[in-house]
Tab-separated table of N, CA, C and O in Angstrom:
chain	number	residue	atom	x	y	z
A	1	MET	N	14.367	16.268	-1.423
A	1	MET	CA	13.357	15.809	-2.374
A	1	MET	C	13.747	14.474	-3.004
A	1	MET	O	12.852	13.706	-3.356
A	2	THR	N	15.039	14.207	-3.159
A	2	THR	CA	15.428	12.946	-3.793
A	2	THR	C	14.984	11.745	-2.956
A	2	THR	O	14.682	10.691	-3.512
A	3	GLY	N	14.937	11.920	-1.639
A	3	GLY	CA	14.452	10.838	-0.786
A	3	GLY	C	12.992	10.516	-1.062
A	3	GLY	O	12.603	9.343	-1.121
A	4	ILE	N	12.186	11.547	-1.251
A	4	ILE	CA	10.761	11.349	-1.544
A	4	ILE	C	10.586	10.708	-2.918
A	4	ILE	O	9.804	9.765	-3.076
A	5	TYR	N	11.332	11.205	-3.918
A	5	TYR	CA	11.269	10.611	-5.257
A	5	TYR	C	11.685	9.143	-5.215
A	5	TYR	O	11.074	8.297	-5.861
A	6	THR	N	12.716	8.855	-4.455
A	6	THR	CA	13.191	7.479	-4.337
A	6	THR	C	12.102	6.586	-3.772
A	6	THR	O	11.813	5.517	-4.317
A	7	ILE	N	11.480	7.009	-2.694
A	7	ILE	CA	10.442	6.195	-2.053
A	7	ILE	C	9.230	6.044	-2.964
A	7	ILE	O	8.657	4.947	-3.076
A	8	LEU	N	8.829	7.101	-3.667
A	8	LEU	CA	7.699	6.999	-4.597
A	8	LEU	C	8.002	6.026	-5.733
A	8	LEU	O	7.160	5.198	-6.100
A	9	LEU	N	9.212	6.113	-6.295
A	9	LEU	CA	9.597	5.187	-7.362
A	9	LEU	C	9.656	3.751	-6.850
A	9	LEU	O	9.255	2.813	-7.549
A	10	LEU	N	10.145	3.566	-5.621
A	10	LEU	CA	10.179	2.223	-5.042
A	10	LEU	C	8.761	1.694	-4.811
A	10	LEU	O	8.495	0.501	-5.000
A	11	LEU	N	7.860	2.554	-4.425
A	11	LEU	CA	6.468	2.167	-4.222
A	11	LEU	C	5.833	1.714	-5.542
A	11	LEU	O	5.190	0.656	-5.610
A	12	ILE	N	6.040	2.495	-6.587
A	12	ILE	CA	5.521	2.135	-7.910
A	12	ILE	C	6.168	0.838	-8.387
A	12	ILE	O	5.498	-0.073	-8.894
A	13	SER	N	7.474	0.754	-8.212
A	13	SER	CA	8.222	-0.435	-8.609
A	13	SER	C	7.676	-1.690	-7.933
A	13	SER	O	7.459	-2.717	-8.574
A	14	ASN	N	7.456	-1.606	-6.631
A	14	ASN	CA	6.949	-2.757	-5.893
A	14	ASN	C	5.526	-3.124	-6.293
A	14	ASN	O	5.158	-4.296	-6.254
A	15	THR	N	4.746	-2.153	-6.683
A	15	THR	CA	3.396	-2.448	-7.173
A	15	THR	C	3.470	-3.273	-8.447
A	15	THR	O	2.798	-4.304	-8.577
A	16	PHE	N	4.309	-2.839	-9.387
A	16	PHE	CA	4.468	-3.603	-10.626
A	16	PHE	C	5.025	-4.999	-10.350
A	16	PHE	O	4.571	-5.983	-10.938
A	17	MET	N	6.011	-5.096	-9.458
A	17	MET	CA	6.615	-6.396	-9.203
A	17	MET	C	5.625	-7.348	-8.534
A	17	MET	O	5.576	-8.535	-8.880
A	18	THR	N	4.836	-6.850	-7.609
A	18	THR	CA	3.834	-7.705	-6.973
A	18	THR	C	2.819	-8.184	-8.000
A	18	THR	O	2.418	-9.356	-7.993
A	19	LEU	N	2.420	-7.303	-8.907
A	19	LEU	CA	1.499	-7.718	-9.970
A	19	LEU	C	2.153	-8.725	-10.907
A	19	LEU	O	1.501	-9.666	-11.366
A	20	ALA	N	3.438	-8.556	-11.184
A	20	ALA	CA	4.144	-9.507	-12.043
A	20	ALA	C	4.235	-10.877	-11.376
A	20	ALA	O	4.069	-11.909	-12.021
A	21	TRP	N	4.505	-10.890	-10.082
A	21	TRP	CA	4.679	-12.156	-9.368
A	21	TRP	C	3.373	-12.856	-9.063
A	21	TRP	O	3.303	-14.083	-9.086
A	22	TYR	N	2.310	-12.098	-8.742
A	22	TYR	CA	1.080	-12.710	-8.256
A	22	TYR	C	-0.154	-12.399	-9.100
A	22	TYR	O	-1.181	-13.056	-8.936
A	23	GLY	N	-0.070	-11.424	-9.978
A	23	GLY	CA	-1.223	-11.058	-10.803
A	23	GLY	C	-1.689	-12.183	-11.705
A	23	GLY	O	-2.883	-12.348	-11.943
A	24	HIS	N	-0.743	-12.992	-12.188
A	24	HIS	CA	-1.123	-14.100	-13.066
A	24	HIS	C	-1.981	-15.128	-12.320
A	24	HIS	O	-2.811	-15.814	-12.927
A	25	LEU	N	-1.821	-15.216	-10.999
A	25	LEU	CA	-2.660	-16.125	-10.216
A	25	LEU	C	-4.116	-15.651	-10.213
A	25	LEU	O	-5.043	-16.453	-10.288
A	26	LYS	N	-4.290	-14.335	-10.136
A	26	LYS	CA	-5.642	-13.762	-10.179
A	26	LYS	C	-6.250	-13.971	-11.562
A	26	LYS	O	-7.428	-14.302	-11.685
A	27	LEU	N	-5.436	-13.801	-12.608
A	27	LEU	CA	-5.930	-14.040	-13.966
A	27	LEU	C	-6.346	-15.498	-14.134
A	27	LEU	O	-7.351	-15.800	-14.776
A	28	GLN	N	-5.595	-16.396	-13.531
A	28	GLN	CA	-5.927	-17.812	-13.603
A	28	GLN	C	-7.220	-18.099	-12.828
A	28	GLN	O	-8.089	-18.823	-13.305
A	29	GLN	N	-7.340	-17.492	-11.643
A	29	GLN	CA	-8.559	-17.659	-10.843
A	29	GLN	C	-9.796	-17.197	-11.591
A	29	GLN	O	-10.858	-17.803	-11.504
A	30	SER	N	-9.650	-16.085	-12.313
A	30	SER	CA	-10.797	-15.519	-13.036
A	30	SER	C	-11.082	-16.267	-14.333
A	30	SER	O	-12.091	-15.996	-14.982
A	31	GLY	N	-10.190	-17.178	-14.723
A	31	GLY	CA	-10.391	-17.954	-15.939
A	31	GLY	C	-9.807	-17.323	-17.182
A	31	GLY	O	-9.864	-17.900	-18.263
A	32	ARG	N	-9.229	-16.142	-17.059
A	32	ARG	CA	-8.692	-15.445	-18.234
A	32	ARG	C	-7.427	-16.097	-18.788
A	32	ARG	O	-7.166	-16.017	-19.972
A	33	SER	N	-6.626	-16.701	-17.904
A	33	SER	CA	-5.370	-17.289	-18.379
A	33	SER	C	-5.254	-18.769	-18.037
A	33	SER	O	-4.157	-19.312	-18.028
A	34	SER	N	-6.375	-19.413	-17.788
A	34	SER	CA	-6.353	-20.814	-17.377
A	34	SER	C	-5.708	-21.722	-18.420
A	34	SER	O	-5.078	-22.712	-18.076
A	35	ASN	N	-5.870	-21.378	-19.673
A	35	ASN	CA	-5.348	-22.227	-20.748
A	35	ASN	C	-4.010	-21.750	-21.301
A	35	ASN	O	-3.524	-22.304	-22.282
A	36	TRP	N	-3.438	-20.718	-20.707
A	36	TRP	CA	-2.148	-20.223	-21.188
A	36	TRP	C	-1.057	-21.240	-20.867
A	36	TRP	O	-1.032	-21.785	-19.754
A	37	PRO	N	-0.140	-21.459	-21.800
A	37	PRO	CA	1.022	-22.288	-21.445
A	37	PRO	C	1.926	-21.514	-20.479
A	37	PRO	O	1.883	-20.279	-20.422
A	38	LEU	N	2.710	-22.230	-19.720
A	38	LEU	CA	3.564	-21.599	-18.712
A	38	LEU	C	4.472	-20.529	-19.322
A	38	LEU	O	4.664	-19.470	-18.714
A	39	ILE	N	4.988	-20.762	-20.507
A	39	ILE	CA	5.886	-19.776	-21.143
A	39	ILE	C	5.141	-18.460	-21.394
A	39	ILE	O	5.713	-17.376	-21.246
A	40	ALA	N	3.854	-18.521	-21.732
A	40	ALA	CA	3.071	-17.299	-21.947
A	40	ALA	C	2.894	-16.543	-20.630
A	40	ALA	O	2.982	-15.311	-20.592
A	41	VAL	N	2.670	-17.285	-19.544
A	41	VAL	CA	2.537	-16.658	-18.224
A	41	VAL	C	3.848	-15.989	-17.839
A	41	VAL	O	3.864	-14.858	-17.331
A	42	ILE	N	4.966	-16.662	-18.092
A	42	ILE	CA	6.282	-16.095	-17.778
A	42	ILE	C	6.533	-14.833	-18.589
A	42	ILE	O	6.954	-13.805	-18.036
A	43	LEU	N	6.259	-14.874	-19.877
A	43	LEU	CA	6.480	-13.696	-20.730
A	43	LEU	C	5.575	-12.540	-20.321
A	43	LEU	O	6.005	-11.377	-20.311
A	44	PHE	N	4.332	-12.841	-19.970
A	44	PHE	CA	3.404	-11.811	-19.496
A	44	PHE	C	3.951	-11.158	-18.221
A	44	PHE	O	3.963	-9.927	-18.094
A	45	SER	N	4.431	-11.979	-17.306
A	45	SER	CA	4.992	-11.460	-16.056
A	45	SER	C	6.251	-10.649	-16.315
A	45	SER	O	6.495	-9.626	-15.668
A	46	TRP	N	7.081	-11.077	-17.246
A	46	TRP	CA	8.296	-10.325	-17.587
A	46	TRP	C	7.950	-8.955	-18.146
A	46	TRP	O	8.655	-7.975	-17.895
A	47	LEU	N	6.889	-8.894	-18.918
A	47	LEU	CA	6.471	-7.605	-19.469
A	47	LEU	C	6.104	-6.631	-18.351
A	47	LEU	O	6.486	-5.458	-18.385
A	48	ILE	N	5.402	-7.135	-17.347
A	48	ILE	CA	5.053	-6.299	-16.198
A	48	ILE	C	6.318	-5.943	-15.413
A	48	ILE	O	6.489	-4.808	-14.965
A	49	ALA	N	7.219	-6.918	-15.268
A	49	ALA	CA	8.464	-6.688	-14.529
A	49	ALA	C	9.342	-5.642	-15.210
A	49	ALA	O	10.126	-4.960	-14.541
A	50	LEU	N	9.211	-5.496	-16.510
A	50	LEU	CA	9.972	-4.452	-17.214
A	50	LEU	C	9.599	-3.075	-16.673
A	50	LEU	O	10.468	-2.223	-16.451
A	51	ALA	N	8.319	-2.848	-16.409
A	51	ALA	CA	7.877	-1.578	-15.816
A	51	ALA	C	8.448	-1.437	-14.405
A	51	ALA	O	8.807	-0.335	-13.980
A	52	GLU	N	8.548	-2.557	-13.689
A	52	GLU	CA	9.133	-2.533	-12.346
A	52	GLU	C	10.576	-2.058	-12.403
A	52	GLU	O	10.987	-1.198	-11.629
A	53	TYR	N	11.344	-2.610	-13.330
A	53	TYR	CA	12.743	-2.216	-13.459
A	53	TYR	C	12.891	-0.765	-13.896
A	53	TYR	O	13.848	-0.087	-13.509
A	54	ALA	N	11.946	-0.286	-14.696
A	54	ALA	CA	12.001	1.106	-15.154
A	54	ALA	C	11.846	2.082	-13.992
A	54	ALA	O	12.226	3.246	-14.101
A	55	CYS	N	11.311	1.623	-12.879
A	55	CYS	CA	11.186	2.460	-11.674
A	55	CYS	C	12.254	2.115	-10.636
A	55	CYS	O	12.779	3.001	-9.961
A	56	GLN	N	12.572	0.839	-10.503
A	56	GLN	CA	13.523	0.385	-9.483
A	56	GLN	C	14.928	0.928	-9.721
A	56	GLN	O	15.575	1.429	-8.796
A	57	VAL	N	15.407	0.834	-10.946
A	57	VAL	CA	16.775	1.271	-11.247
A	57	VAL	C	16.946	2.769	-11.000
A	57	VAL	O	17.890	3.176	-10.309
A	58	PRO	N	16.058	3.619	-11.509
A	58	PRO	CA	16.211	5.050	-11.204
A	58	PRO	C	16.072	5.358	-9.712
A	58	PRO	O	16.768	6.231	-9.191
A	59	ALA	N	15.195	4.640	-9.024
A	59	ALA	CA	15.041	4.862	-7.583
A	59	ALA	C	16.356	4.615	-6.862
A	59	ALA	O	16.781	5.413	-6.019
A	60	ASN	N	17.005	3.519	-7.189
A	60	ASN	CA	18.279	3.205	-6.552
A	60	ASN	C	19.372	4.192	-6.955
A	60	ASN	O	20.202	4.568	-6.138
A	61	ARG	N	19.364	4.604	-8.197
A	61	ARG	CA	20.384	5.562	-8.655
A	61	ARG	C	20.265	6.909	-7.956
A	61	ARG	O	21.250	7.460	-7.491
A	62	ILE	N	19.039	7.441	-7.907
A	62	ILE	CA	18.905	8.779	-7.309
A	62	ILE	C	18.917	8.731	-5.789
A	62	ILE	O	19.263	9.701	-5.146
A	63	GLY	N	18.543	7.585	-5.223
A	63	GLY	CA	18.491	7.482	-3.768
A	63	GLY	C	19.809	7.111	-3.114
A	63	GLY	O	20.001	7.337	-1.919
A	64	PHE	N	20.736	6.549	-3.879
A	64	PHE	CA	22.001	6.061	-3.325
A	64	PHE	C	22.928	7.208	-2.940
A	64	PHE	O	23.162	8.124	-3.717
A	65	ARG	N	23.439	7.129	-1.732
A	65	ARG	CA	24.334	8.163	-1.201
A	65	ARG	C	25.543	8.397	-2.101
A	65	ARG	O	26.000	9.527	-2.259
A	66	GLY	N	26.054	7.338	-2.721
A	66	GLY	CA	27.201	7.459	-3.622
A	66	GLY	C	26.909	8.280	-4.864
A	66	GLY	O	27.819	8.736	-5.546
A	67	ASN	N	25.647	8.487	-5.166
A	67	ASN	CA	25.231	9.318	-6.308
A	67	ASN	C	24.620	10.638	-5.851
A	67	ASN	O	23.941	11.309	-6.613
A	68	GLY	N	24.810	10.975	-4.598
A	68	GLY	CA	24.277	12.229	-4.077
A	68	GLY	C	22.928	12.093	-3.391
A	68	GLY	O	22.348	13.087	-2.960
A	69	GLY	N	22.401	10.880	-3.306
A	69	GLY	CA	21.116	10.658	-2.655
A	69	GLY	C	21.268	10.553	-1.140
A	69	GLY	O	22.379	10.553	-0.610
A	70	PRO	N	20.166	10.417	-0.444
A	70	PRO	CA	20.203	10.431	1.021
A	70	PRO	C	20.403	9.061	1.685
A	70	PRO	O	20.577	8.995	2.894
A	71	PHE	N	20.373	7.941	0.910
A	71	PHE	CA	20.342	6.617	1.521
A	71	PHE	C	21.588	5.791	1.225
A	71	PHE	O	22.132	5.850	0.121
A	72	SER	N	21.978	4.997	2.227
A	72	SER	CA	23.046	4.017	2.000
A	72	SER	C	22.443	2.843	1.231
A	72	SER	O	21.218	2.707	1.111
A	73	LEU	N	23.291	1.972	0.750
A	73	LEU	CA	22.834	0.798	0.024
A	73	LEU	C	21.942	-0.078	0.914
A	73	LEU	O	20.885	-0.550	0.485
A	74	MET	N	22.353	-0.280	2.152
A	74	MET	CA	21.559	-1.082	3.089
A	74	MET	C	20.208	-0.437	3.373
A	74	MET	O	19.184	-1.117	3.421
A	75	GLN	N	20.186	0.870	3.543
A	75	GLN	CA	18.929	1.567	3.792
A	75	GLN	C	17.982	1.441	2.602
A	75	GLN	O	16.785	1.223	2.777
A	76	LEU	N	18.516	1.556	1.383
A	76	LEU	CA	17.684	1.394	0.188
A	76	LEU	C	17.025	0.023	0.168
A	76	LEU	O	15.839	-0.106	-0.124
A	77	LYS	N	17.809	-1.005	0.480
A	77	LYS	CA	17.269	-2.366	0.456
A	77	LYS	C	16.208	-2.567	1.529
A	77	LYS	O	15.164	-3.182	1.278
A	78	ILE	N	16.435	-2.047	2.710
A	78	ILE	CA	15.476	-2.210	3.795
A	78	ILE	C	14.178	-1.452	3.491
A	78	ILE	O	13.079	-1.966	3.714
A	79	ILE	N	14.283	-0.260	2.933
A	79	ILE	CA	13.096	0.496	2.520
A	79	ILE	C	12.331	-0.300	1.468
A	79	ILE	O	11.109	-0.449	1.538
A	80	GLN	N	13.064	-0.833	0.495
A	80	GLN	CA	12.435	-1.592	-0.581
A	80	GLN	C	11.691	-2.810	-0.036
A	80	GLN	O	10.564	-3.092	-0.440
A	81	GLU	N	12.296	-3.528	0.888
A	81	GLU	CA	11.653	-4.718	1.453
A	81	GLU	C	10.411	-4.351	2.259
A	81	GLU	O	9.392	-5.039	2.179
A	82	ALA	N	10.483	-3.296	3.049
A	82	ALA	CA	9.320	-2.863	3.828
A	82	ALA	C	8.176	-2.456	2.899
A	82	ALA	O	7.020	-2.848	3.108
A	83	LEU	N	8.492	-1.678	1.851
A	83	LEU	CA	7.469	-1.281	0.888
A	83	LEU	C	6.893	-2.494	0.169
A	83	LEU	O	5.689	-2.564	-0.097
A	84	SER	N	7.746	-3.445	-0.144
A	84	SER	CA	7.307	-4.651	-0.830
A	84	SER	C	6.243	-5.398	-0.029
A	84	SER	O	5.228	-5.843	-0.572
A	85	LEU	N	6.456	-5.511	1.272
A	85	LEU	CA	5.476	-6.206	2.109
A	85	LEU	C	4.179	-5.417	2.259
A	85	LEU	O	3.090	-5.996	2.278
A	86	ILE	N	4.291	-4.116	2.352
A	86	ILE	CA	3.083	-3.281	2.454
A	86	ILE	C	2.262	-3.399	1.180
A	86	ILE	O	1.044	-3.634	1.221
A	87	VAL	N	2.924	-3.255	0.029
A	87	VAL	CA	2.227	-3.355	-1.258
A	87	VAL	C	1.623	-4.747	-1.427
A	87	VAL	O	0.462	-4.886	-1.835
A	88	PHE	N	2.404	-5.776	-1.092
A	88	PHE	CA	1.894	-7.141	-1.215
A	88	PHE	C	0.641	-7.339	-0.361
A	88	PHE	O	-0.347	-7.920	-0.812
A	89	THR	N	0.676	-6.855	0.872
A	89	THR	CA	-0.466	-7.028	1.768
A	89	THR	C	-1.709	-6.345	1.209
A	89	THR	O	-2.803	-6.919	1.233
A	90	LEU	N	-1.551	-5.140	0.699
A	90	LEU	CA	-2.700	-4.433	0.120
A	90	LEU	C	-3.247	-5.162	-1.102
A	90	LEU	O	-4.460	-5.358	-1.226
A	91	ILE	N	-2.360	-5.579	-1.990
A	91	ILE	CA	-2.811	-6.284	-3.198
A	91	ILE	C	-3.425	-7.628	-2.838
A	91	ILE	O	-4.484	-7.993	-3.361
A	92	ALA	N	-2.796	-8.377	-1.943
A	92	ALA	CA	-3.343	-9.683	-1.557
A	92	ALA	C	-4.696	-9.536	-0.883
A	92	ALA	O	-5.608	-10.337	-1.110
A	93	THR	N	-4.845	-8.507	-0.066
A	93	THR	CA	-6.099	-8.303	0.655
A	93	THR	C	-7.235	-7.907	-0.290
A	93	THR	O	-8.358	-8.392	-0.146
A	94	PHE	N	-6.936	-7.065	-1.274
A	94	PHE	CA	-7.997	-6.568	-2.144
A	94	PHE	C	-8.217	-7.424	-3.393
A	94	PHE	O	-9.338	-7.558	-3.864
A	95	MET	N	-7.157	-8.017	-3.942
A	95	MET	CA	-7.311	-8.841	-5.144
A	95	MET	C	-7.723	-10.273	-4.811
A	95	MET	O	-8.478	-10.890	-5.544
A	96	PHE	N	-7.196	-10.785	-3.718
A	96	PHE	CA	-7.482	-12.157	-3.315
A	96	PHE	C	-8.305	-12.098	-2.034
A	96	PHE	O	-7.763	-12.102	-0.934
A	97	ARG	N	-9.579	-12.057	-2.170
A	97	ARG	CA	-10.479	-11.842	-1.032
A	97	ARG	C	-10.364	-12.935	0.028
A	97	ARG	O	-10.695	-12.719	1.171
A	98	GLY	N	-9.886	-14.121	-0.326
A	98	GLY	CA	-9.773	-15.208	0.635
A	98	GLY	C	-8.592	-15.072	1.580
A	98	GLY	O	-8.518	-15.733	2.617
A	99	GLU	N	-7.651	-14.218	1.232
A	99	GLU	CA	-6.471	-14.011	2.075
A	99	GLU	C	-6.839	-13.056	3.204
A	99	GLU	O	-7.358	-11.975	2.958
A	100	GLN	N	-6.560	-13.460	4.421
A	100	GLN	CA	-6.904	-12.621	5.561
A	100	GLN	C	-5.646	-12.147	6.273
A	100	GLN	O	-4.690	-12.892	6.428
A	101	PHE	N	-5.684	-10.914	6.675
A	101	PHE	CA	-4.600	-10.322	7.454
A	101	PHE	C	-4.842	-10.687	8.908
A	101	PHE	O	-5.878	-10.360	9.473
A	102	GLN	N	-3.888	-11.375	9.533
A	102	GLN	CA	-4.062	-11.871	10.893
A	102	GLN	C	-3.099	-11.180	11.847
A	102	GLN	O	-2.185	-10.471	11.424
A	103	TRP	N	-3.286	-11.425	13.136
A	103	TRP	CA	-2.495	-10.758	14.166
A	103	TRP	C	-1.002	-11.039	14.005
A	103	TRP	O	-0.186	-10.139	14.219
A	104	ASN	N	-0.628	-12.257	13.638
A	104	ASN	CA	0.791	-12.571	13.497
A	104	ASN	C	1.414	-11.833	12.308
A	104	ASN	O	2.606	-11.517	12.321
A	105	HIS	N	0.619	-11.512	11.301
A	105	HIS	CA	1.119	-10.697	10.194
A	105	HIS	C	1.414	-9.282	10.684
A	105	HIS	O	2.435	-8.688	10.325
A	106	LEU	N	0.523	-8.755	11.506
A	106	LEU	CA	0.718	-7.425	12.066
A	106	LEU	C	1.989	-7.370	12.909
A	106	LEU	O	2.794	-6.440	12.775
A	107	VAL	N	2.194	-8.365	13.752
A	107	VAL	CA	3.408	-8.416	14.576
A	107	VAL	C	4.650	-8.497	13.688
A	107	VAL	O	5.647	-7.816	13.938
A	108	SER	N	4.574	-9.289	12.640
A	108	SER	CA	5.698	-9.401	11.702
A	108	SER	C	6.017	-8.050	11.076
A	108	SER	O	7.183	-7.668	10.949
A	109	PHE	N	4.980	-7.324	10.670
A	109	PHE	CA	5.196	-5.998	10.093
A	109	PHE	C	5.801	-5.026	11.098
A	109	PHE	O	6.635	-4.198	10.740
A	110	LEU	N	5.363	-5.124	12.323
A	110	LEU	CA	5.940	-4.249	13.350
A	110	LEU	C	7.440	-4.512	13.496
A	110	LEU	O	8.228	-3.572	13.641
A	111	PHE	N	7.839	-5.777	13.440
A	111	PHE	CA	9.266	-6.095	13.495
A	111	PHE	C	10.012	-5.550	12.270
A	111	PHE	O	11.140	-5.078	12.379
A	112	ILE	N	9.371	-5.580	11.122
A	112	ILE	CA	10.000	-5.030	9.911
A	112	ILE	C	10.144	-3.520	10.039
A	112	ILE	O	11.179	-2.954	9.674
A	113	ILE	N	9.125	-2.869	10.583
A	113	ILE	CA	9.214	-1.422	10.799
A	113	ILE	C	10.351	-1.117	11.778
A	113	ILE	O	11.123	-0.173	11.586
A	114	LEU	N	10.477	-1.930	12.811
A	114	LEU	CA	11.602	-1.762	13.744
A	114	LEU	C	12.936	-1.942	13.029
A	114	LEU	O	13.901	-1.227	13.323
A	115	ALA	N	12.999	-2.881	12.100
A	115	ALA	CA	14.225	-3.080	11.331
A	115	ALA	C	14.581	-1.830	10.536
A	115	ALA	O	15.752	-1.434	10.465
A	116	VAL	N	13.573	-1.184	9.959
A	116	VAL	CA	13.807	0.058	9.217
A	116	VAL	C	14.324	1.135	10.166
A	116	VAL	O	15.284	1.839	9.861
A	117	VAL	N	13.711	1.249	11.337
A	117	VAL	CA	14.142	2.246	12.313
A	117	VAL	C	15.600	1.987	12.710
A	117	VAL	O	16.430	2.900	12.720
A	118	PHE	N	15.933	0.741	13.020
A	118	PHE	CA	17.299	0.408	13.396
A	118	PHE	C	18.299	0.672	12.273
A	118	PHE	O	19.430	1.074	12.531
A	119	ALA	N	17.883	0.484	11.035
A	119	ALA	CA	18.776	0.714	9.903
A	119	ALA	C	19.153	2.190	9.765
A	119	ALA	O	20.210	2.513	9.229
A	120	PHE	N	18.302	3.077	10.270
A	120	PHE	CA	18.557	4.501	10.154
A	120	PHE	C	19.218	5.094	11.398
A	120	PHE	O	19.568	6.264	11.403
A	121	LEU	N	19.387	4.296	12.443
A	121	LEU	CA	20.075	4.792	13.647
A	121	LEU	C	21.568	4.971	13.361
A	121	LEU	O	22.159	4.203	12.632
A	122	LYS	N	22.148	5.958	13.961
A	122	LYS	CA	23.592	6.199	13.801
A	122	LYS	C	24.356	5.399	14.807
A	122	LYS	O	24.004	5.195	15.912
């Protein structure tokens, strides 16, 4: 079960981080934050990133083999990166309608999935 909890927390974490990194661009596009000074945008993003850390740190703690979890440090990082790209693609596709998912993106994801598979081979 700790593996499932780890992956769910990483998924939530990556959602918050993607919103922290790119959500302000959507706010700017919509005109809500067009006049914000850069420091306000940074502080707003940090506030969102705080929620990301509240999920990321526990995910790594419970998922790490050294703490009784099922994953090595390298496996945790590879899972996190794969989830990050999946979450980013979904958010970019639905929040930013002009961004299109193309064939080369699909091939890139397939290589990332292969990287995850290779990371778990003995």
